[in-house]
XYZ file of C-alpha atoms in Angstrom:
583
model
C 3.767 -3.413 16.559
C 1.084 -5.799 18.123
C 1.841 -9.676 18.558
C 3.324 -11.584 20.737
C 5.178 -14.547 18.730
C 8.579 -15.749 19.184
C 10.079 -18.670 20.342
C 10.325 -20.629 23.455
C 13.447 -19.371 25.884
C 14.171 -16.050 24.449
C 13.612 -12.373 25.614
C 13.033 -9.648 23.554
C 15.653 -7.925 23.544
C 17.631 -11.216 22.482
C 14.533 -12.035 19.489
C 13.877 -8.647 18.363
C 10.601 -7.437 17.559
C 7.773 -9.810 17.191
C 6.980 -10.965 13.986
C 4.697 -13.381 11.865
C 4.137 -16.655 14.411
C 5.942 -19.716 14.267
C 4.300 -23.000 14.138
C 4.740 -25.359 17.148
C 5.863 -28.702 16.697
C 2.783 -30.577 16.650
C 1.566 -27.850 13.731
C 4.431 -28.851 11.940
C 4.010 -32.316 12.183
C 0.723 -31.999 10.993
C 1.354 -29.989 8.030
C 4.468 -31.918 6.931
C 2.326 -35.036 7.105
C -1.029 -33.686 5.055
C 1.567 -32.273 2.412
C 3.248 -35.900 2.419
C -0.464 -36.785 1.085
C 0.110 -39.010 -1.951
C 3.414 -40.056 -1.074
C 2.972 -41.942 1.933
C 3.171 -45.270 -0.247
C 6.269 -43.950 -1.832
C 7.871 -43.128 1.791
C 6.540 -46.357 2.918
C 8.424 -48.688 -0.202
C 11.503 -46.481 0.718
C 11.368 -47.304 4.551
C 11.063 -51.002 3.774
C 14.106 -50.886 1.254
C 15.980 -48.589 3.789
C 15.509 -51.509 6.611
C 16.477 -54.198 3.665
C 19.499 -52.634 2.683
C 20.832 -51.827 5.895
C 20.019 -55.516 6.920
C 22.051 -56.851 4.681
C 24.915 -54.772 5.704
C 24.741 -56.977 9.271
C 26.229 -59.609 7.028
C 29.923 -57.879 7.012
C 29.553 -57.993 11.195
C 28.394 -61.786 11.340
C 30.768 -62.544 9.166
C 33.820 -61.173 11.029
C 32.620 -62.589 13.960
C 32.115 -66.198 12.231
C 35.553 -66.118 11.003
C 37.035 -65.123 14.229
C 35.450 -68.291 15.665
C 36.712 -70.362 13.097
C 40.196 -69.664 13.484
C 39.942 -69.676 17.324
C 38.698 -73.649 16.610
C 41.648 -73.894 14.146
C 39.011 -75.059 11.700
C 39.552 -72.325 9.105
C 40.819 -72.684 5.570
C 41.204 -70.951 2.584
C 37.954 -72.353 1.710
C 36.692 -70.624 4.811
C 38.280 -67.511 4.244
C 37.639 -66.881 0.670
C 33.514 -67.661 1.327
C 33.314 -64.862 3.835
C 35.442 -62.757 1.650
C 33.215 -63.219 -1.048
C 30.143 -62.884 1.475
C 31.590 -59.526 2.444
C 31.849 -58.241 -0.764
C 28.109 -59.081 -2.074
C 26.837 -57.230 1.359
C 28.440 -54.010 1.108
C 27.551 -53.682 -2.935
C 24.158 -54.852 -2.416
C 24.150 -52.628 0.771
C 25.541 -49.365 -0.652
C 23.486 -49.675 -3.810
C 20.562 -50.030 -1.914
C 21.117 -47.356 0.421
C 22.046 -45.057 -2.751
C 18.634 -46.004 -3.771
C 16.788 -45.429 -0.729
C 18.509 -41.898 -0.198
C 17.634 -40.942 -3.610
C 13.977 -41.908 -3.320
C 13.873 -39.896 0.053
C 15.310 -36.644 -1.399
C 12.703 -36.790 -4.316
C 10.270 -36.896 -2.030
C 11.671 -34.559 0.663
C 11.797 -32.103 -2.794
C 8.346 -32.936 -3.678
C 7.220 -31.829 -0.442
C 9.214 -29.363 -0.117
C 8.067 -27.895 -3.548
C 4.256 -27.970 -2.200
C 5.216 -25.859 0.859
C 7.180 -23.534 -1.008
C 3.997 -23.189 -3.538
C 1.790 -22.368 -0.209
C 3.898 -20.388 1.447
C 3.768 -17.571 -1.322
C 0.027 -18.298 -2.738
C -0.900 -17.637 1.328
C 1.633 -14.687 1.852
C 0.409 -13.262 -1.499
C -3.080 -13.707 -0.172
C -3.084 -11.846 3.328
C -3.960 -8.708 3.999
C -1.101 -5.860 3.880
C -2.249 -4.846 6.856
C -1.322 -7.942 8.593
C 2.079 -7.872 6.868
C 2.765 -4.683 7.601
C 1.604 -5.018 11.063
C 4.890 -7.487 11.465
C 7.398 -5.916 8.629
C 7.725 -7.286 5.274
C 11.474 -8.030 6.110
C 10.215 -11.155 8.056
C 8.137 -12.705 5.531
C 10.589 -11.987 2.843
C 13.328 -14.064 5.329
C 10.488 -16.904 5.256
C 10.344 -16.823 1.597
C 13.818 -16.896 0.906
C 16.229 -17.476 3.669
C 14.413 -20.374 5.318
C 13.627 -22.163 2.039
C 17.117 -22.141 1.277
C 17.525 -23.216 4.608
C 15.197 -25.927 4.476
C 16.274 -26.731 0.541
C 19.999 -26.841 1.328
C 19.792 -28.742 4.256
C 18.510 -32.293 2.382
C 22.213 -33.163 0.741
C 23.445 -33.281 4.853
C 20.727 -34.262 6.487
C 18.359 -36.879 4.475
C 21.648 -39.636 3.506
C 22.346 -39.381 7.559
C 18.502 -39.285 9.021
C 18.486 -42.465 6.961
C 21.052 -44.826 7.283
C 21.134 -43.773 11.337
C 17.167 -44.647 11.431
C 17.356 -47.912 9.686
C 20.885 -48.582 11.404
C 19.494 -48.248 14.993
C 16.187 -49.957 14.463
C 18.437 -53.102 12.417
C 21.266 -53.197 15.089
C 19.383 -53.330 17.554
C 17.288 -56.642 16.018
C 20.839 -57.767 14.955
C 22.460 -57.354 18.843
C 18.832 -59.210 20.075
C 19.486 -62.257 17.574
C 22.851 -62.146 18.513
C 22.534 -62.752 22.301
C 19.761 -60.765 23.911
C 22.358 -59.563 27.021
C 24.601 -57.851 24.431
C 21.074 -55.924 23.356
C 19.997 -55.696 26.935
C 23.351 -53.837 27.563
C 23.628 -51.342 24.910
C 19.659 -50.530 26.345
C 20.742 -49.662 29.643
C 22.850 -47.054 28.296
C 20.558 -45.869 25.465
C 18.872 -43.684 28.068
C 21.942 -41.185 27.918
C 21.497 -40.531 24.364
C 17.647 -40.112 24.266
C 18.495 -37.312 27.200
C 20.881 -35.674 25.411
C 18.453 -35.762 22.549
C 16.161 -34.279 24.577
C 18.039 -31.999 26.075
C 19.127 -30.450 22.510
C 15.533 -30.397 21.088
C 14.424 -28.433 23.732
C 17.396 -25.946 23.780
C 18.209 -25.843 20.550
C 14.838 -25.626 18.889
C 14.205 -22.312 20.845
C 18.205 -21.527 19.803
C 17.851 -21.467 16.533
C 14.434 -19.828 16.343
C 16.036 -17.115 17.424
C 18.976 -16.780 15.445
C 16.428 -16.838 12.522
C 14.257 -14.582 14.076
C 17.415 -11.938 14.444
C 18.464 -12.747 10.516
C 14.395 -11.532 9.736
C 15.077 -8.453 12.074
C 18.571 -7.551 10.081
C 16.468 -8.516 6.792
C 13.920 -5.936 8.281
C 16.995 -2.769 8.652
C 18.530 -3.693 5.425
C 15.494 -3.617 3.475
C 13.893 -0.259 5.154
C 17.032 1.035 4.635
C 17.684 0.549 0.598
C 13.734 1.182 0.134
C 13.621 4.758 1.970
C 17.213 5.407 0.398
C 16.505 9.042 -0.662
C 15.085 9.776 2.313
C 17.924 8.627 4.269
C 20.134 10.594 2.353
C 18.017 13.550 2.408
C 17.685 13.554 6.058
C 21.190 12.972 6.436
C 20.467 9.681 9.293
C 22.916 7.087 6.997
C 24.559 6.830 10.155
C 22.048 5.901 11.906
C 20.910 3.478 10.359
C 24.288 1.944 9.496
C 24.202 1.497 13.360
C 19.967 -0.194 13.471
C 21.758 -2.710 11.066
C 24.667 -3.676 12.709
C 23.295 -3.376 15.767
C 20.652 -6.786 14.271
C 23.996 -7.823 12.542
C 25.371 -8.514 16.000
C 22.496 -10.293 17.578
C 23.100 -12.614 14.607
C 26.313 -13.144 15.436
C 25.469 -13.565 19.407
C 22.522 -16.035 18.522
C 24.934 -17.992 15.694
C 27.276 -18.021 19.095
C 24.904 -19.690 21.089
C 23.616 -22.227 19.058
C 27.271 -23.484 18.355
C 27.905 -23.703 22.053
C 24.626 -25.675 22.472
C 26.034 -28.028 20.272
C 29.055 -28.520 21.358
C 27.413 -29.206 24.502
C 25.425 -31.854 22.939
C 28.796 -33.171 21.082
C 30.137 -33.660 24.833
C 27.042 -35.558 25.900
C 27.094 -37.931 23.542
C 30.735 -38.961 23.694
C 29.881 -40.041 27.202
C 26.848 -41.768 25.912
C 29.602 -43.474 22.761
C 31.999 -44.680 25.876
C 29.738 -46.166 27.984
C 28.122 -48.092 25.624
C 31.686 -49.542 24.017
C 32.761 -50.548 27.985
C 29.149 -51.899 28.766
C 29.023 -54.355 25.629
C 32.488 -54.937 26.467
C 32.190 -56.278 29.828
C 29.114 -58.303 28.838
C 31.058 -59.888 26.371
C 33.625 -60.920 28.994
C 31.181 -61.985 31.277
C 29.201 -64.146 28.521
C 32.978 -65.755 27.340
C 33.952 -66.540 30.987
C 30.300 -68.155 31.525
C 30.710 -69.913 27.884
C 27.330 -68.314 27.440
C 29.079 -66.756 24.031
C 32.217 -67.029 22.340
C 34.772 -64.811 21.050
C 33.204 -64.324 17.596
C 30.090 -63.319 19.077
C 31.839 -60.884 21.474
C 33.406 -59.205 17.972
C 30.313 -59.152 15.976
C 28.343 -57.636 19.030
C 31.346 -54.460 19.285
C 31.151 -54.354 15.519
C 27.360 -54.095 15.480
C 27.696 -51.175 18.149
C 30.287 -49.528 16.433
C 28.535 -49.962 13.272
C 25.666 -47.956 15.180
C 28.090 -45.064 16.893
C 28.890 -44.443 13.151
C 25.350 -43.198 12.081
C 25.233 -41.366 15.306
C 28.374 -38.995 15.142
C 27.028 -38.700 11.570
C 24.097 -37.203 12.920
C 25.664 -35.234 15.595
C 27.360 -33.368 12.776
C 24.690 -32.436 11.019
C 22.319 -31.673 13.827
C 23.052 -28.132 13.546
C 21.793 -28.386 9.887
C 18.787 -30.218 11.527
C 17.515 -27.992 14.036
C 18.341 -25.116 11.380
C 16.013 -26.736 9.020
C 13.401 -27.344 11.437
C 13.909 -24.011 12.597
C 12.891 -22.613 9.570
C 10.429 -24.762 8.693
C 8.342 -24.108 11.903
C 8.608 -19.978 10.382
C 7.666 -21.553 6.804
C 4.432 -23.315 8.129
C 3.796 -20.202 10.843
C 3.323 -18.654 7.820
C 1.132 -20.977 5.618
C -1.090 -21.633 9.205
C -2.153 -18.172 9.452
C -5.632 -18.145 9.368
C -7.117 -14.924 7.041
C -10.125 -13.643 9.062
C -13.393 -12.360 6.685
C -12.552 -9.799 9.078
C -9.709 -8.701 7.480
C -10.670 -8.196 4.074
C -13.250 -5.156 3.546
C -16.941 -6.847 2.789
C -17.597 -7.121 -1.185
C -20.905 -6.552 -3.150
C -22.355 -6.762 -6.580
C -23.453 -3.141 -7.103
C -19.977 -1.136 -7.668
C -20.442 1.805 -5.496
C -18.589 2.075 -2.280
C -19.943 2.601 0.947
C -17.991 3.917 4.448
C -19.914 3.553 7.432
C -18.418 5.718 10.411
C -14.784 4.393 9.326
C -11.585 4.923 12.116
C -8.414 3.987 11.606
C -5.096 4.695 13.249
C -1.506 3.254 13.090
C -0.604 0.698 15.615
C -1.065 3.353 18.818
C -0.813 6.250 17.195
C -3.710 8.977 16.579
C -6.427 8.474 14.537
C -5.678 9.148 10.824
C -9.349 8.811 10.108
C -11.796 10.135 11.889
C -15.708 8.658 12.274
C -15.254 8.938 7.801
C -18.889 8.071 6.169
C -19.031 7.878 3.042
C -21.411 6.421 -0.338
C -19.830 6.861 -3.979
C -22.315 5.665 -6.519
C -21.625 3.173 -9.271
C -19.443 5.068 -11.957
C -18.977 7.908 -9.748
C -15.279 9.569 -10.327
C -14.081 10.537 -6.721
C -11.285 13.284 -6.102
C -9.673 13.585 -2.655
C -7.276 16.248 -1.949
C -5.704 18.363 0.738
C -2.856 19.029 2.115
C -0.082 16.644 3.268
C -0.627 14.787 6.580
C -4.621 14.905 5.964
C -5.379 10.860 5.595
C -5.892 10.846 1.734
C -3.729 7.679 0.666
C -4.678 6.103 4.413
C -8.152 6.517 3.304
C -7.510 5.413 -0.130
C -5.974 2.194 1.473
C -8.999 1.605 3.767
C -10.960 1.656 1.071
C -8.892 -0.861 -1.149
C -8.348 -3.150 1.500
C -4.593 -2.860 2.474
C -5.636 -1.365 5.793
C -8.378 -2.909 8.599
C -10.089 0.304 10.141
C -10.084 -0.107 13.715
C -13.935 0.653 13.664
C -16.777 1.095 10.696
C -17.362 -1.078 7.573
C -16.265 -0.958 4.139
C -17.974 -2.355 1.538
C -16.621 -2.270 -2.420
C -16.549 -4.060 -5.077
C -15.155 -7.464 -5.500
C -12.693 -6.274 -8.556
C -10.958 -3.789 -6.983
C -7.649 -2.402 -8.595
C -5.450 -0.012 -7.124
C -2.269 1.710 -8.448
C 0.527 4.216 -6.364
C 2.822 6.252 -7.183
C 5.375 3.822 -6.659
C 4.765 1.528 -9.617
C 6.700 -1.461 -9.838
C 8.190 -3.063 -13.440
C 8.603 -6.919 -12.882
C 11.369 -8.402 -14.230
C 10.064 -9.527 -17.745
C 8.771 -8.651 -21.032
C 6.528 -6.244 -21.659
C 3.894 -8.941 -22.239
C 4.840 -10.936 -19.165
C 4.026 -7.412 -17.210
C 0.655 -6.916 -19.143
C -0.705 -10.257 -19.000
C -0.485 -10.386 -15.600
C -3.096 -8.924 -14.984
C -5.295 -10.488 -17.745
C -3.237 -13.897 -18.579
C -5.745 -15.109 -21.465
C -5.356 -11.573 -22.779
C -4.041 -11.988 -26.520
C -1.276 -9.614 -28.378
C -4.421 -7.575 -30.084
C -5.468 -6.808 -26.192
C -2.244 -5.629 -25.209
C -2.155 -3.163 -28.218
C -5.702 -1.583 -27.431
C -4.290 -0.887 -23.812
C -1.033 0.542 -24.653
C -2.704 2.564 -27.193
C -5.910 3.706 -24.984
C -3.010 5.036 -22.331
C -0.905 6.254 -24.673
C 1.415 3.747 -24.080
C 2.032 2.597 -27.740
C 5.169 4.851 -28.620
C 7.073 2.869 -26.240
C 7.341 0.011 -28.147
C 8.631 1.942 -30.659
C 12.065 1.988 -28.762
C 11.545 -1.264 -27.732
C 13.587 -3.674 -30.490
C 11.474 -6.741 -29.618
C 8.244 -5.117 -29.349
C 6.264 -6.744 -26.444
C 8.768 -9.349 -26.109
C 11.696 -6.571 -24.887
C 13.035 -7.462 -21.086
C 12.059 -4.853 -19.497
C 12.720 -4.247 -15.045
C 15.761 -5.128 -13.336
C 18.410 -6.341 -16.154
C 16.470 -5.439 -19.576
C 15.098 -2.199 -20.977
C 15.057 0.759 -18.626
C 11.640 2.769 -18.278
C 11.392 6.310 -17.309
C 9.166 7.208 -14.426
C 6.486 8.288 -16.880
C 6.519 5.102 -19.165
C 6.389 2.806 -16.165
C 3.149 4.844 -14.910
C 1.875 4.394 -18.400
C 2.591 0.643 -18.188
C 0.972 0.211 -15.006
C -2.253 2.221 -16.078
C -2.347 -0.415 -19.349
C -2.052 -3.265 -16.453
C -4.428 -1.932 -14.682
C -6.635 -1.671 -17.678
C -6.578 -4.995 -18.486
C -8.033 -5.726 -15.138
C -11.284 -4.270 -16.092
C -11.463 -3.505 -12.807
C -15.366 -1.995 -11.541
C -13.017 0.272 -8.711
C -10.137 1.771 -9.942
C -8.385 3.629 -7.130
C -5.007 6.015 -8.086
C -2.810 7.142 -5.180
C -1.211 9.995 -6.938
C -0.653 7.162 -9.653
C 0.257 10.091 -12.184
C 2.149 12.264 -9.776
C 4.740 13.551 -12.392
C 4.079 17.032 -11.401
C 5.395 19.737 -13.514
C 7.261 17.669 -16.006
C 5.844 17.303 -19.699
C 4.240 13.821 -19.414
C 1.777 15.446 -17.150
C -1.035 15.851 -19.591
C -0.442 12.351 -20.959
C -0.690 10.863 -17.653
C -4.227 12.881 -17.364
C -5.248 11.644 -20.675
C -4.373 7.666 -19.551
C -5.614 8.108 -16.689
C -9.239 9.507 -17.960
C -8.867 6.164 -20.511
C -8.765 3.876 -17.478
C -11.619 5.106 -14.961
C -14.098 5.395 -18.067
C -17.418 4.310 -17.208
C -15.787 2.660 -13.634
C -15.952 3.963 -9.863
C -12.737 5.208 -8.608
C -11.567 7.135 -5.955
C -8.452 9.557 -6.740
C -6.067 11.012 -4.647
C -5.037 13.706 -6.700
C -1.754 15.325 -6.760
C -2.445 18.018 -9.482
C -5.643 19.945 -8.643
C -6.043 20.511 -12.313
C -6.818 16.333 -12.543
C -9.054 17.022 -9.731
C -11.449 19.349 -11.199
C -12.429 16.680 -13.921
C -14.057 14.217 -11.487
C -17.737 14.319 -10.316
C -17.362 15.081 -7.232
C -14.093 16.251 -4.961
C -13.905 15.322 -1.015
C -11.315 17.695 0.700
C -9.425 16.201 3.793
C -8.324 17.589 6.964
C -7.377 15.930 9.619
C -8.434 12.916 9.265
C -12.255 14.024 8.632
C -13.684 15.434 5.213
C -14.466 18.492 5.731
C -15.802 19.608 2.290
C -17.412 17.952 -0.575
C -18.685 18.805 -3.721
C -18.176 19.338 -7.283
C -15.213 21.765 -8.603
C -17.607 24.580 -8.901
C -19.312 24.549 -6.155
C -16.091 24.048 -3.688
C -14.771 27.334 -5.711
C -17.937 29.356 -5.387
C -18.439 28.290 -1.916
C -14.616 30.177 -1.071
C -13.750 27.677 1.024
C -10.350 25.525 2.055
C -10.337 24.081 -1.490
C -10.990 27.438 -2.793
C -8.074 28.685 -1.562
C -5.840 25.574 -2.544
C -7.241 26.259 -6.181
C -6.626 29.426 -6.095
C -2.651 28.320 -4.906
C -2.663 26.138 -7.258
C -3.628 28.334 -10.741
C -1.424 31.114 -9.026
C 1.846 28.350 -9.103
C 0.884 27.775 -12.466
């Protein structure tokens, strides 16, 4: 596996293998704030009602402190007592319904933004090449997708009411400790450089923490995943055990990297409750000073510990969410490393009008392996039917994916058509109705269209067990599909495409059973009149193409039509003559 992305401070045996990159800070910044496009005014009216409210909370503090002073001049009355009561009051309702507000216009944002990642994120991962996901394993992209948007998603509730109030809080106490009497400000800024270290400190620990606990949850996702996909051939290889251990082997540098970032903050925690005390004793003996000096009185002295306890508040707030912060970020850096990745012209084969294909001296291997193709050249005219066969091992669905576009070769051109459609033998059934699988191929397709295609792939008598018709849920939790209906649906989809290549990797590989000839018969309704290049499982579906490429190791080493290869008495001669012999 090539790359070399993970994040800052860990090894690689501590990050597992290398996966899609991570965006750096600055990246982030930058995407967060072109996304924020068209909301900036929004954020902007919620900033100044976010300094407002928590302004008028300073009233509770100068309050207190005024009373205080009355009573130490004996000039306080009920008068007295009941106007700061009543002052009180009006500031923390105005207050709390204004920071209510202001945290509810931040989360609707912070969603809004959110949502236009989220919509990115998969419209670029559904966009790149499968080479390039492949290259770093699908696991990790499907942790982007899922785990760190729930990450990112679940951490607003905790994190936007506390980044809030603790912004506006700071920048307002502050202002208030400055109008109060500048040395009470000047003394809580002496120790503010404690907590901006500690910050500090954390961000650039913790960042590179947390990175790397989500980086081992995408190398678990990675196990788990290979593991349920390749589930028979686990079982029939009898290796359940091992990989039982490749998962919890990743399920325990989890829990070592979940271990370290809750030691990093608790040594943050420890940190700032240094920072807390010195900056209670420092106002503290300031305030003494300033009394014995008359410079202030006693009232002052209060409101200036209640402003900076009104400020540790916020903090310790934050401190408990910072976890939930840097977990967030963490995953958001992965989200954007993801929506940042630049898609080379490179990496997608080079497209033309005319609907042959064309292979010009085409290599390709897997990561450092061998070659799997081998110096392949190749023309198939417009409306040509291709057939490639031979036996297993010799490059036929590699070369089939070359020439689709799901794999870079390492060396040569491709050129195809731009409407390329390509089906496996693995065909997926989305969770949906029948129509909600057809028409996504062809979404303006109407009811009439997805008739014709059922029908012209002999798809029809399915909705004849179907009690909704093309409105039956069909995939995981609706109407279950046998292999050979689900190859029929996917032919139909890919009919619909009215795609000029049509390429099937043993797409009707139900060898032997007694859909076979159907299969054929859909499949000859689908390539009508279009280029395609089949890799053909039955021989017998081979021998009705135009022209038949055999494949050995890595290189074609025969091609012709079915006759000639037969008359010539050559390697495909002999697999025909295998073939009609099993049958």
């Amino acid at each position: 596996m090539n790359g070399t992305y993970g994040p800052a401070g860990t090894t690689a045996s501590d990050a597992g293998p290398p996966g899609l990159p991570v965006a750096s800070g600055r990246e982030t910044l930058r995407e967060v704030w072109r996304l924020s496009r068209g909301y900036r005014l929004r954020l902007a009216a919620t900033g100044v009602l976010g300094i407002v409210s928590t302004g008028v909370d300073l009233i509770v503090s100068v309050a207190i402190g005024y009373l205080v002073d009355r009573v130490q001049d004996g000039t306080a009355d009920l008068a007295t007592v009941l106007t700061v009561t009543a002052a009180m009051v009006l500031s923390a309702v105005l207050g709390a319904a204004g920071t209510a507000l202001t945290i509810v216009l931040a989360t609707r944002v912070y969603h809004s933004i959110l949502a236009a990642l989220r919509e990115e994120l998969v419209g670029h991962a559904m966009a790149l090449p499968q080479h390039h996901v492949e290259r770093f394993g699908t696991g990790d992209l499907i942790s982007r997708s899922s785990d760190d948007v729930t990450a990112v998603a679940d951490a607003a509730p905790a994190v936007i009411p506390v980044l809030t109030v603790t912004a506006f809080t700071i920048v307002v106490s502050l202002g208030g400790l400055a109008a109060l009497e500048w040395p009470y400000a000047a003394a809580f800024a002496v120790v503010l450089p404690v907590y901006v270290l500690a910050v500090r400190w954390y961000l650039r620990i913790g960042l590179g923490v947390y990175r790397a606990e989500r980086t081992a949850m995408s190398a678990r996702a990675q196990q788990i995943l290979e593991s349920q996909r390749g589930y028979a051939t686990v079982l029939g290889f009898g290796i359940a055990e091992q990989r039982h251990r490749a998962v919890m082997t990743n399920s325990w540098r989890v829990a070592r990297q979940s271990l370290r970032a809750r030691t990093v903050l608790s040594m943050l925690n420890a940190r700032l409750n240094v920072g807390e005390c010195l900056s209670l004793a420092a106002v503290l003996v300031v305030g003494f000073v300033l009394i014995d000096h008359n410079a202030s009185t006693v009232g002052g002295a209060t409101t200036a510990m209640l402003l900076v306890l009104r400020l540790l508040g916020p903090v310790n707030q934050l401190l408990l969410v910072i976890d939930t912060l840097q977990s967030a970020l963490a995953s958001l850096s992965r989200m954007i490393g993801v929506v940042t990745i630049p898609i080379s012209p490179a990496d997608v084969p080079a497209q033309t009008a005319n609907t042959g294909v064309r292979l010009d001296e085409v290599t390709f291997r897997y990561s450092d392996g061998p070659r799997v193709l081998d110096d392949i050249t190749l023309d198939i005219p417009p409306g040509q039917r291709v057939a490639v066969v031979g036996v297993s091992g010799a490059g036929k669905t590699t070369l089939a994916g070359v020439v689709a576009g799901t794999h870079l070769p390492q060396a040569g051109k491709v050129t195809r058509p731009g409407r390329t459609a390509m089906i496996t033998q693995e065909v997926h059934v989305f969770a949906g109705t029948v129509r909600d699988n057809l028409t996504l191929a062809a979404p303006g397709a109407a009811d009439h269209d997805l008739h014709a295609a059922l029908e012209a792939t002999g798809a029809a008598p399915i909705l004849d067990v179907l009690r909704d018709g093309l409105d039956t849920p069909i995939g995981v939790g609706g109407h279950p599909l046998t292999d050979a209906q689900a190859q029929q649906l996917a032919l139909a989809h890919l009919l619909l495409t009215d795609a000029d290549l049509v390429i099937l990797d043993e797409a009707t590989a139900e060898a032997g059973s007694a859909h076979a000839a159907q299969l054929d018969r859909a499949a000859d309704a689908v390539l009508a009149g279009r280029t395609a290049v089949v890799v053909a499982h039955r021989l017998s579906q081979a021998a009705t193409c135009d022209r038949i490429m055999v494949m050995e190791h890595g290189r074609i080493i025969e091609t012709g039509t079915h006759g000639e290869l037969v008359d010539a008495g050559g390697v495909y001669a002999g697999l025909w003559t295998a073939w009609e012999a099993g049958r």
